Coordinates of N, CA and C in Angstrom, one line a residue:
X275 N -92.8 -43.4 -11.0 CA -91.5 -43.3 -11.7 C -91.4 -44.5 -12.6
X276 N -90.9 -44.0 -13.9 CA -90.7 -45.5 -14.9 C -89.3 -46.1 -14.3
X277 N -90.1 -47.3 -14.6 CA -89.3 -48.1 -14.1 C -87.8 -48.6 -15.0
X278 N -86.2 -48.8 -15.0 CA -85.1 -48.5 -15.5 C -84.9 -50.0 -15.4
X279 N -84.6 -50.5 -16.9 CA -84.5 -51.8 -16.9 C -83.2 -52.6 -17.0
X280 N -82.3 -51.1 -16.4 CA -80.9 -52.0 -16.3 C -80.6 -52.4 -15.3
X281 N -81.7 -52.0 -14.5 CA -81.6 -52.4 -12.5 C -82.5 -53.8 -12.6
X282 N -81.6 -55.0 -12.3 CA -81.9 -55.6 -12.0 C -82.8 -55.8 -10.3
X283 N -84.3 -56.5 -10.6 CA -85.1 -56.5 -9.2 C -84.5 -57.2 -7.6
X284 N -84.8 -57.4 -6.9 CA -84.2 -58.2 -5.5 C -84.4 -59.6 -6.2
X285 N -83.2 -60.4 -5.6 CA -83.9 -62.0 -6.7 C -84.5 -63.2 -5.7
X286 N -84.9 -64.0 -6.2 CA -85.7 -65.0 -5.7 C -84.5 -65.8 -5.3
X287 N -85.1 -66.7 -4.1 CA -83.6 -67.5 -3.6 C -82.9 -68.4 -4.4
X288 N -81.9 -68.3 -4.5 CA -80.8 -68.6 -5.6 C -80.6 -70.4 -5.0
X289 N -80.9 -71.0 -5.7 CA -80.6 -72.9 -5.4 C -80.0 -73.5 -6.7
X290 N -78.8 -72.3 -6.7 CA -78.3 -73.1 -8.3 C -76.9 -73.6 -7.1
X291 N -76.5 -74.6 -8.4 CA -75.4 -75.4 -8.0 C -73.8 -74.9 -8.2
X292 N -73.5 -73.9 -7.2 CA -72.3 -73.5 -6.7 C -71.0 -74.1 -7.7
X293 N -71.1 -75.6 -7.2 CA -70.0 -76.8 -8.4 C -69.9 -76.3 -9.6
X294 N -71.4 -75.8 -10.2 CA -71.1 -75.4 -11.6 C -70.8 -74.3 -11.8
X295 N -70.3 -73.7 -10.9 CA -70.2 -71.9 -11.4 C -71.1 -71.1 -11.7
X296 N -72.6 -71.5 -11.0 CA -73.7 -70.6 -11.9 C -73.8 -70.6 -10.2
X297 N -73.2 -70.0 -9.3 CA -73.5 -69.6 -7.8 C -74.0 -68.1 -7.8
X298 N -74.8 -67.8 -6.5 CA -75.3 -66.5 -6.6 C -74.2 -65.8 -6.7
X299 N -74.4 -64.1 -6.6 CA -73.5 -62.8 -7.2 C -73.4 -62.1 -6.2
X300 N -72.0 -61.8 -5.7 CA -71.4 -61.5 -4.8 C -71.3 -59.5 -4.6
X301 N -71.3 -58.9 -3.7 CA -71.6 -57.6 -3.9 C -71.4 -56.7 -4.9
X302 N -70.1 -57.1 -5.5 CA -69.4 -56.7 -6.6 C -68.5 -58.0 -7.4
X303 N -68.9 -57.6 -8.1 CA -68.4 -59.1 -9.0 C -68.1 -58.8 -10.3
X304 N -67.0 -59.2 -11.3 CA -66.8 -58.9 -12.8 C -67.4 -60.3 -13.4
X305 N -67.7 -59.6 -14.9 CA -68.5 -60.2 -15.6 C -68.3 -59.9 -17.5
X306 N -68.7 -60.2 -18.3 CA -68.4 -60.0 -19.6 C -69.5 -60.3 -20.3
X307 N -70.1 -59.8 -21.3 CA -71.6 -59.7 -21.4 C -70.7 -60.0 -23.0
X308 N -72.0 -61.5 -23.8 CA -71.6 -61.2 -24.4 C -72.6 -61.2 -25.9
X309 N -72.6 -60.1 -26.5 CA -73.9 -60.1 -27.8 C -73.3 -60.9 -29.1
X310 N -74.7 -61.0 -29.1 CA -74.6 -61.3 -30.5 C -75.5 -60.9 -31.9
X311 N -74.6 -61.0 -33.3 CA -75.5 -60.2 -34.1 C -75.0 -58.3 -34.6
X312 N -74.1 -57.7 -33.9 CA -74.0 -56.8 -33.9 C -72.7 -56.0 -34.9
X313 N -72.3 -55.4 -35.8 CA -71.3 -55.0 -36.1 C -71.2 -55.9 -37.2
X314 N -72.2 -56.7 -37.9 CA -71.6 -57.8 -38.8 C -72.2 -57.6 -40.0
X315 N -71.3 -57.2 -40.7 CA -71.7 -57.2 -42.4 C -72.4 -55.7 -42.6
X316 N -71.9 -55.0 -41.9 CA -72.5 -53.4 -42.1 C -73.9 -53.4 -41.2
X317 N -74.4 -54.5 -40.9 CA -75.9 -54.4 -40.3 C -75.8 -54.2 -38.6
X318 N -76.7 -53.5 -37.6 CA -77.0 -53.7 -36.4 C -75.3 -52.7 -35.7
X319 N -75.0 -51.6 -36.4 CA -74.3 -51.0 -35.9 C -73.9 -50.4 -35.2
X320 N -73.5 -50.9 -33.8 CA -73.4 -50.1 -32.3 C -72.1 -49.6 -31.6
X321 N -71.6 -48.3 -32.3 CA -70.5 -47.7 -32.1 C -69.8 -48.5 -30.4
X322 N -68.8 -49.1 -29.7 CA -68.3 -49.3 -28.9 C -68.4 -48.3 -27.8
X323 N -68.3 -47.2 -28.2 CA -68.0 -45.9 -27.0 C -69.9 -45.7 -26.4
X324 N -70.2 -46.0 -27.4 CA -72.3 -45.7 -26.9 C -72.5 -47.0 -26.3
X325 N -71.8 -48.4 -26.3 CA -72.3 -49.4 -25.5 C -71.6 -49.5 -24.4
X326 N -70.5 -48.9 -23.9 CA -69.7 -48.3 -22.7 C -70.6 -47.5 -21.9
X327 N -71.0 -46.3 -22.6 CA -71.6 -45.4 -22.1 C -73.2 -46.0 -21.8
X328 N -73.7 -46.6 -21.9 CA -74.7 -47.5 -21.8 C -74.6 -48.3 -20.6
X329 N -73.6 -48.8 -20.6 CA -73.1 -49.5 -19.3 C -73.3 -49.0 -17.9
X330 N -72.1 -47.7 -18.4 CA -71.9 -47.0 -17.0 C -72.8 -46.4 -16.6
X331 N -73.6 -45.9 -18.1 CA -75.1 -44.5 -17.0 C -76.1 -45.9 -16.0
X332 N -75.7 -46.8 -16.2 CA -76.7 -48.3 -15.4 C -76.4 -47.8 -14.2
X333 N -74.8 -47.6 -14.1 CA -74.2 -47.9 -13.0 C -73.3 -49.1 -12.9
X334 N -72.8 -49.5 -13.6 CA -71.7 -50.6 -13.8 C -70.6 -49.9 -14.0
X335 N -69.6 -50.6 -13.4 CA -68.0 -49.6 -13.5 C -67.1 -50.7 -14.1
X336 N -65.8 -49.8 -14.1 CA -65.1 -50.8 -14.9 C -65.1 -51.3 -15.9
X337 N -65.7 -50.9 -16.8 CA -66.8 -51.4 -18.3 C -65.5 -51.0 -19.5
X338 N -65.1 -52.0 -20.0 CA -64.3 -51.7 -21.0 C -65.2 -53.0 -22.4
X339 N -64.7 -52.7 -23.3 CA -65.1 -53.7 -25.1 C -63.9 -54.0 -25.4
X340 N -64.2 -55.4 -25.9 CA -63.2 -55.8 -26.7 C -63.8 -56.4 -27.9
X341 N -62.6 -55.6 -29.3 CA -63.0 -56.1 -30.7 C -64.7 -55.3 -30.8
X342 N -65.2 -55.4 -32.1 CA -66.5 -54.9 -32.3 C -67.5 -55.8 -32.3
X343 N -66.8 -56.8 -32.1 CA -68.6 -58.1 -32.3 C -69.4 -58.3 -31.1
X344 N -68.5 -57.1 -29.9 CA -69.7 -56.9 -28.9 C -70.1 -57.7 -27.8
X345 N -68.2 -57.7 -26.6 CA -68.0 -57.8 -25.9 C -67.7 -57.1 -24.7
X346 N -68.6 -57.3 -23.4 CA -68.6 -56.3 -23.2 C -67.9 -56.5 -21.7
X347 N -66.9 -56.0 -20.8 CA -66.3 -56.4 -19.5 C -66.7 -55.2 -18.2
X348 N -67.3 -55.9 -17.2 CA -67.7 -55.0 -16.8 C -68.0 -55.5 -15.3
X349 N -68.0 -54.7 -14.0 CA -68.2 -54.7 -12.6 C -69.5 -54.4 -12.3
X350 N -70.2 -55.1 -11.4 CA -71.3 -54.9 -11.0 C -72.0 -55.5 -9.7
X351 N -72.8 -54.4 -9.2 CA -73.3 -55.0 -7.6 C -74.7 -55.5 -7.7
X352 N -75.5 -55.7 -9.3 CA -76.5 -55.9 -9.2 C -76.8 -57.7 -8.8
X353 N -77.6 -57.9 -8.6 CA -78.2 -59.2 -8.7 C -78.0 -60.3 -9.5
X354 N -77.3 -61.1 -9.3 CA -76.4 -61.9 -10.7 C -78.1 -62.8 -10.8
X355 N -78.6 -63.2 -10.0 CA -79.8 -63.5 -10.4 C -81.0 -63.2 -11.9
X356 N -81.0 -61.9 -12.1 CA -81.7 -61.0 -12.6 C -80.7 -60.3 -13.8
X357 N -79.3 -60.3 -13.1 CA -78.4 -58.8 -14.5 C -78.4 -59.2 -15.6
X358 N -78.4 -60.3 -15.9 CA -78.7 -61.6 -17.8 C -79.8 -60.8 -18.1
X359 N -81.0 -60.7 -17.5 CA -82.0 -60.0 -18.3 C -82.3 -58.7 -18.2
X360 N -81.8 -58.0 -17.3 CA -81.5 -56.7 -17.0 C -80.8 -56.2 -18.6
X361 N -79.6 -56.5 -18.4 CA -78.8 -56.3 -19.7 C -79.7 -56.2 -21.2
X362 N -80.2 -57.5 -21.1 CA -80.2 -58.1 -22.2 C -81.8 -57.3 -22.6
X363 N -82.6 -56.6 -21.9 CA -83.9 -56.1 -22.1 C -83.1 -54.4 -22.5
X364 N -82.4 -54.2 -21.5 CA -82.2 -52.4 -21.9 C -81.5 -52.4 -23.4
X365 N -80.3 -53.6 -23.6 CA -79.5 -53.6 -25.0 C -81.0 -54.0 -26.0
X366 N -81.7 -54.7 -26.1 CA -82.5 -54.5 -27.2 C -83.4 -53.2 -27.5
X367 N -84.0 -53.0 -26.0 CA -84.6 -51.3 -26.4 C -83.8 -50.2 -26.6
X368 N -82.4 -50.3 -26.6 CA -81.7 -49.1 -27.0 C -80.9 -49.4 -28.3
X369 N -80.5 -50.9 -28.6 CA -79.5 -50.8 -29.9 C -80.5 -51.7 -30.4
X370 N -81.3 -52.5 -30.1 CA -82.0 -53.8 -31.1 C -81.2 -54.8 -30.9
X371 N -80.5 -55.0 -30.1 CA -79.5 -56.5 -29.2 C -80.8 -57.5 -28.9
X372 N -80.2 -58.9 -29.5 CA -81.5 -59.8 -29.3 C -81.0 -61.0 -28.5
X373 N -79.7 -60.5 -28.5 CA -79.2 -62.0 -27.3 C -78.0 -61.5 -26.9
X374 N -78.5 -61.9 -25.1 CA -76.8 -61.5 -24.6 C -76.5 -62.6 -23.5
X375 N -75.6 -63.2 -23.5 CA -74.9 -64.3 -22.6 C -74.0 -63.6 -21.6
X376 N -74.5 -63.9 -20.1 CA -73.6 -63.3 -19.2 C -72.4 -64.4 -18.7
X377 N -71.3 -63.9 -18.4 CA -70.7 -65.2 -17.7 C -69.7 -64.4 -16.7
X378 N -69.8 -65.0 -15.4 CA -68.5 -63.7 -14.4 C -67.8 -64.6 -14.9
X379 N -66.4 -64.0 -14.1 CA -65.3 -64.5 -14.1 C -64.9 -65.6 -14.1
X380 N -65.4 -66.3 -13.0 CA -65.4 -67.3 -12.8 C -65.7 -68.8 -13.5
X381 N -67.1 -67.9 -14.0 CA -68.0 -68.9 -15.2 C -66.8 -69.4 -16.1
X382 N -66.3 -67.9 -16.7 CA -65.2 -68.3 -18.1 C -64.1 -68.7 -17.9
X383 N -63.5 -68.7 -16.6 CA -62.7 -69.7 -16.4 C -62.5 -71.3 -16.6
X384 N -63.7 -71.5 -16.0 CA -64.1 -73.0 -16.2 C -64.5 -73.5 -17.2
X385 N -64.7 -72.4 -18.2 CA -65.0 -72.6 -19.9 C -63.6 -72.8 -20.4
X386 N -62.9 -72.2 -19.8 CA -61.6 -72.2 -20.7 C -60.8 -73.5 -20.0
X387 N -61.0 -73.5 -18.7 CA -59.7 -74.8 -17.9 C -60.3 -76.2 -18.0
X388 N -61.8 -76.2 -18.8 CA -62.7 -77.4 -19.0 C -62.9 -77.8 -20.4
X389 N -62.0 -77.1 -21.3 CA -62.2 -77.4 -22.6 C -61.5 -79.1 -22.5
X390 N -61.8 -79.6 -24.2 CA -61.2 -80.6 -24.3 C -59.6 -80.6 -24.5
X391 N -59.3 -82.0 -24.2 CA -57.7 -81.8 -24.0 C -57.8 -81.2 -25.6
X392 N -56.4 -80.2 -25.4 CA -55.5 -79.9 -26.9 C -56.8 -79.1 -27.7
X393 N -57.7 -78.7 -27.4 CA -59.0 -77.9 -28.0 C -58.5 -76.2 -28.3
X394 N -58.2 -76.0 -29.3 CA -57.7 -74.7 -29.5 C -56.2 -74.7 -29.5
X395 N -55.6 -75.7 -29.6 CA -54.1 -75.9 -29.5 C -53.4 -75.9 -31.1
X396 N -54.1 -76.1 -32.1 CA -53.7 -76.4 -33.4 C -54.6 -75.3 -34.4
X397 N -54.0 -73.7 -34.2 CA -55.3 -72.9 -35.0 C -54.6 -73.5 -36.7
X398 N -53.2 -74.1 -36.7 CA -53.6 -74.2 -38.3 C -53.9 -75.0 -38.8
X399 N -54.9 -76.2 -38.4 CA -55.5 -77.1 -38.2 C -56.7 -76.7 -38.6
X400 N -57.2 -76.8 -36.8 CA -58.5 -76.1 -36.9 C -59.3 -75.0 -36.5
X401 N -60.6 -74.5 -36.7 CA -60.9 -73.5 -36.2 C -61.7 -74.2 -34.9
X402 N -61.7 -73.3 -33.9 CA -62.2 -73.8 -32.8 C -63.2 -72.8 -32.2
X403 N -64.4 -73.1 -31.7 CA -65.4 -72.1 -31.5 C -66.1 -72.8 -30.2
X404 N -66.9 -71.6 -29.6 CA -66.9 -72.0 -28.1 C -68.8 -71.5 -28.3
X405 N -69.6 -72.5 -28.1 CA -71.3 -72.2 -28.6 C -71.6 -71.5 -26.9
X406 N -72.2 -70.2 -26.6 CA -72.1 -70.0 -24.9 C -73.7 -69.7 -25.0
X407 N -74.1 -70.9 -23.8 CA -75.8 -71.0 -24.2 C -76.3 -70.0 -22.6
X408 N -77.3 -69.7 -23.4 CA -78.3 -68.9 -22.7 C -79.5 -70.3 -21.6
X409 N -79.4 -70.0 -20.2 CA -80.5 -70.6 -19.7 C -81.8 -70.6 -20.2
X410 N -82.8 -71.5 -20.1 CA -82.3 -73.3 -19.9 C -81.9 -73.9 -20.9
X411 N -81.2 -73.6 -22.0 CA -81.1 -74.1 -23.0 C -79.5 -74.7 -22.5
X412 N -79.8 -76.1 -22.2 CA -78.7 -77.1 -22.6 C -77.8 -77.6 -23.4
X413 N -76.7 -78.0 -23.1 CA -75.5 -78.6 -24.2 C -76.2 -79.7 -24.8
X414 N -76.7 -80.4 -23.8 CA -77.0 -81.5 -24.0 C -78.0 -81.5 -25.2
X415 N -78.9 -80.6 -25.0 CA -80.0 -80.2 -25.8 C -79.5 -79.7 -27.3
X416 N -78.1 -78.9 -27.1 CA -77.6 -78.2 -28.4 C -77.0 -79.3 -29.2
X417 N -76.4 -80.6 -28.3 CA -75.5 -81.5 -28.8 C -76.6 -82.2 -29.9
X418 N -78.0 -82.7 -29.3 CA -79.1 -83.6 -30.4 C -79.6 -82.8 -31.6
X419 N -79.1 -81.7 -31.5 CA -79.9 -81.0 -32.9 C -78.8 -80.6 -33.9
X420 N -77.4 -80.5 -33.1 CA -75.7 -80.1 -33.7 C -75.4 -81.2 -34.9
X421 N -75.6 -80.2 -35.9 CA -75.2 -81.4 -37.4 C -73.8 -81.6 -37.8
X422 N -73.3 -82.3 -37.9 CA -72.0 -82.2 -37.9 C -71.5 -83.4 -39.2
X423 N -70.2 -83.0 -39.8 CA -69.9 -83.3 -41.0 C -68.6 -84.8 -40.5
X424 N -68.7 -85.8 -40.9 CA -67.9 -86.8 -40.4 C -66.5 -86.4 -41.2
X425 N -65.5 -86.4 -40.1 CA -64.2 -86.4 -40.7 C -63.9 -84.4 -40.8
X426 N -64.7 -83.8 -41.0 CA -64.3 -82.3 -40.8 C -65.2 -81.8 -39.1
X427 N -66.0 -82.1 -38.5 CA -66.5 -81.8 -37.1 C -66.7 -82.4 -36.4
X428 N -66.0 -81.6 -35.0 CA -66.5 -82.4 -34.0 C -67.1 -81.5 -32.6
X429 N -67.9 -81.9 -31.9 CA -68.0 -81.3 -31.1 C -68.1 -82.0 -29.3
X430 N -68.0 -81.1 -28.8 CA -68.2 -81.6 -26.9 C -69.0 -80.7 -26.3
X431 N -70.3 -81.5 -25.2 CA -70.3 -80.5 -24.4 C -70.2 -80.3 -23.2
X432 N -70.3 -78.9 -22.9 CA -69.4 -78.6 -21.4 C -70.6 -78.4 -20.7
X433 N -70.7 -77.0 -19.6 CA -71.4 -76.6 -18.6 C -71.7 -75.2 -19.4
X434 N -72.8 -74.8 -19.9 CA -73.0 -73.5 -20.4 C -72.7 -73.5 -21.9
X435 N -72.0 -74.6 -22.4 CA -71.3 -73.9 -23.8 C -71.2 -75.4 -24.7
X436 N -71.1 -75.0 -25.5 CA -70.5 -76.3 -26.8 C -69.1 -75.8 -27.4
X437 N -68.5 -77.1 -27.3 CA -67.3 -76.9 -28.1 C -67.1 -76.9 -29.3
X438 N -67.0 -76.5 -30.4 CA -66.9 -76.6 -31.6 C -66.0 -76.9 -32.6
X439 N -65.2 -77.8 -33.5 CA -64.0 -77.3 -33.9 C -64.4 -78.4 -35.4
X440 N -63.9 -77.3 -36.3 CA -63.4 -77.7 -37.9 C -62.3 -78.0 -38.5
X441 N -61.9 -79.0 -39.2 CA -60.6 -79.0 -40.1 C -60.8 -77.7 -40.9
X442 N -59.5 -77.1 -40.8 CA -59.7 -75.7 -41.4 C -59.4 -75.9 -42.9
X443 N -58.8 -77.1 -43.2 CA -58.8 -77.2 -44.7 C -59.9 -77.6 -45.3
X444 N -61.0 -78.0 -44.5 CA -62.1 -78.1 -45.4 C -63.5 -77.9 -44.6
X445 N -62.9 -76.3 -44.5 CA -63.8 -75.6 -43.4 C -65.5 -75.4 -44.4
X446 N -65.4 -75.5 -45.8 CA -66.5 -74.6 -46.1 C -67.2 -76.3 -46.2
X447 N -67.0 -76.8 -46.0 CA -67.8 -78.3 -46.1 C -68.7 -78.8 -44.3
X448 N -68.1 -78.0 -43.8 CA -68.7 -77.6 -42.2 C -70.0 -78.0 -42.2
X449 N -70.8 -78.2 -41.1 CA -72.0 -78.1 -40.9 C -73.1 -77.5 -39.5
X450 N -71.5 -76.3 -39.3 CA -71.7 -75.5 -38.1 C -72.8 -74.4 -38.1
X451 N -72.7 -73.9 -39.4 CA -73.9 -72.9 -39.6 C -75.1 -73.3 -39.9
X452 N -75.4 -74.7 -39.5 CA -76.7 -75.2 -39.8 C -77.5 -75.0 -38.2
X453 N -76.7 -74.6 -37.2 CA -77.5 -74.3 -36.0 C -78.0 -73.5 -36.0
X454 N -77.6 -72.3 -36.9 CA -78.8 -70.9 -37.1 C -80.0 -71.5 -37.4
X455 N -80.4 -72.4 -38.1 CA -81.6 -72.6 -38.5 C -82.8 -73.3 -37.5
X456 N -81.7 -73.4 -36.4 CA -82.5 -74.4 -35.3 C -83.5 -73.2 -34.4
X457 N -84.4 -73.9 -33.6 CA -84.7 -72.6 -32.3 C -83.9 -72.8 -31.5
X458 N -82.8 -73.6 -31.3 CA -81.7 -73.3 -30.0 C -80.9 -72.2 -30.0
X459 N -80.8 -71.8 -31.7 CA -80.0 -71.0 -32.0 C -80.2 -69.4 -31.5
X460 N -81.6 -69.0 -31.0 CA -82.2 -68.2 -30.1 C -82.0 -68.1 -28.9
X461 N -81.0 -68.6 -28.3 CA -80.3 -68.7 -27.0 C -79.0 -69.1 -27.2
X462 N -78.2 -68.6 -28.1 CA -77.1 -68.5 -28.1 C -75.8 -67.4 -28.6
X463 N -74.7 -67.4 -28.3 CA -73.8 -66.9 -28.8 C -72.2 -67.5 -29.2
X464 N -71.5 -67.3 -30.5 CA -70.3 -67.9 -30.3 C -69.1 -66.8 -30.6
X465 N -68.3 -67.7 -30.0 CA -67.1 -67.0 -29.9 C -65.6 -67.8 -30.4
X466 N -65.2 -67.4 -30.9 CA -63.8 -67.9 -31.6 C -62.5 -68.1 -30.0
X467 N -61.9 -69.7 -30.3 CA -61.0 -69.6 -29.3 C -60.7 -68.8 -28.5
X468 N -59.7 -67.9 -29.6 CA -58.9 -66.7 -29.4 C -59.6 -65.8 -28.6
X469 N -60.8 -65.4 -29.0 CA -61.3 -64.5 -28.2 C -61.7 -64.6 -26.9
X470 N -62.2 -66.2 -26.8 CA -62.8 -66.5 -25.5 C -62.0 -66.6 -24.8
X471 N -60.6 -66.9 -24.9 CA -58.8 -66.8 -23.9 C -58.4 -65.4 -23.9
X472 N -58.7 -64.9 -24.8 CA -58.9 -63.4 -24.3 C -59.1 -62.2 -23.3
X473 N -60.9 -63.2 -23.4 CA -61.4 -62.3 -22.6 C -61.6 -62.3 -21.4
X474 N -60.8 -63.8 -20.9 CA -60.9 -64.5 -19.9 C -59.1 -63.4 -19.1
X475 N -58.2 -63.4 -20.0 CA -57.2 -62.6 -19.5 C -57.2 -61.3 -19.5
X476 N -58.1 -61.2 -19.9 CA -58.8 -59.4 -19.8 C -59.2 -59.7 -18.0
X477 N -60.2 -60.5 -18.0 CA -60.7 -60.3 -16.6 C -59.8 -60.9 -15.4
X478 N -58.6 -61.5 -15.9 CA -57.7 -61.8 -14.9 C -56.8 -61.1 -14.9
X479 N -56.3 -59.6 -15.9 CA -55.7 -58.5 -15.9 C -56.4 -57.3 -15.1
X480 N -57.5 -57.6 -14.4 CA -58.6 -56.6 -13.9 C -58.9 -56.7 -12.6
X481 N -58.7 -58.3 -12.3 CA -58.2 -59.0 -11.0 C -56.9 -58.7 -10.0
X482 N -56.0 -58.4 -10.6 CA -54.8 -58.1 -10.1 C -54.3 -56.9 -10.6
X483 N -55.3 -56.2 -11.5 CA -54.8 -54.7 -11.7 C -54.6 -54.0 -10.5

């Protein structure tokens, strides 16, 4: 029988650090998958209802999207071990998805309750962006290669993610899009404030639904 690559395998014993939110995966646990690359500028176009349906024939329940750039919220009993690449192998053989960041619930909470003080507090200010890195790729690691423009950028980093934020009045002078050109940029995805408090009250509306 061919083997189904949205089933994640039995996982090897988990000795991640609990403190940081990257603890093993509990029989059923919510989660938010998040791609990148897709629905942008007419290119890599993956109708919402076929990556739902994508989801559920896995066997993931509860699977709802938010916005088109290809977020995805969803319940699952698989192996939190293993479901990062589980996902992330079936979305490239079926839509051409080349990066997907998993984070449960939990993870994004501590993304959001760990930002810097007042970070996303002033959108007419600045824009504020949340960099969510793929294992083993480090903040620390993103922070030495992160170019940044003195007086319009600044950045922090957290557990999993980089903070990012621009003076919006002199946003096009930025030097945030210079991380595409890095290889770190290959293990990553971002997300706008707004979205990332979002999605985090999506999954605390799912919690207490």
């Amino acid at each position: 029988m061919a083997s189904d690559p949205w089933r994640a395998v039995a996982p090897a014993p988990d000795r991640t650090d609990v403190s940081k939110g990257y603890g093993p995966g509990m029989a059923t646990a919510r989660y938010v998958a998040l791609l990148r690359g897709i629905n942008v500028g007419g290119r890599n176009s993956v109708p919402m209802a076929d990556l739902r349906a994508a989801f559920e024939s896995a066997g993931h329940t509860d699977v709802r999207t938010y916005i088109q750039s290809g977020n995805v919220l969803f319940s699952s009993d698989s192996p939190r071990a293993q479901l990062e690449d589980a996902v992330e192998t079936a979305l490239r053989e079926q839509f051409g998805v080349t990066v997907v960041v998993l984070r449960s619930h939990r993870q994004l909470r501590n993304v959001v309750a760990r930002a810097p003080d007042g970070f996303g507090s002033r959108p007419g200010t600045h824009h504020s962006d949340v960099m969510f890195l793929r294992e083993p790729l480090t903040s620390r690691r993103v922070m030495r290669v992160l170019e940044r423009r003195e007086g319009v950028d600044r950045a922090w980093p957290g557990t999993g993610v980089v903070y990012f934020e621009r003076l919006s009045a002199r946003r096009t002078q930025s030097r945030m899009s210079r991380i595409t050109d890095t290889a770190e940029y290959a293990r990553m995805t971002i997300r706008n404030w707004n979205t990332t408090t979002k999605l985090l009250s999506l999954l605390d509306e799912s919690r207490t639904g």
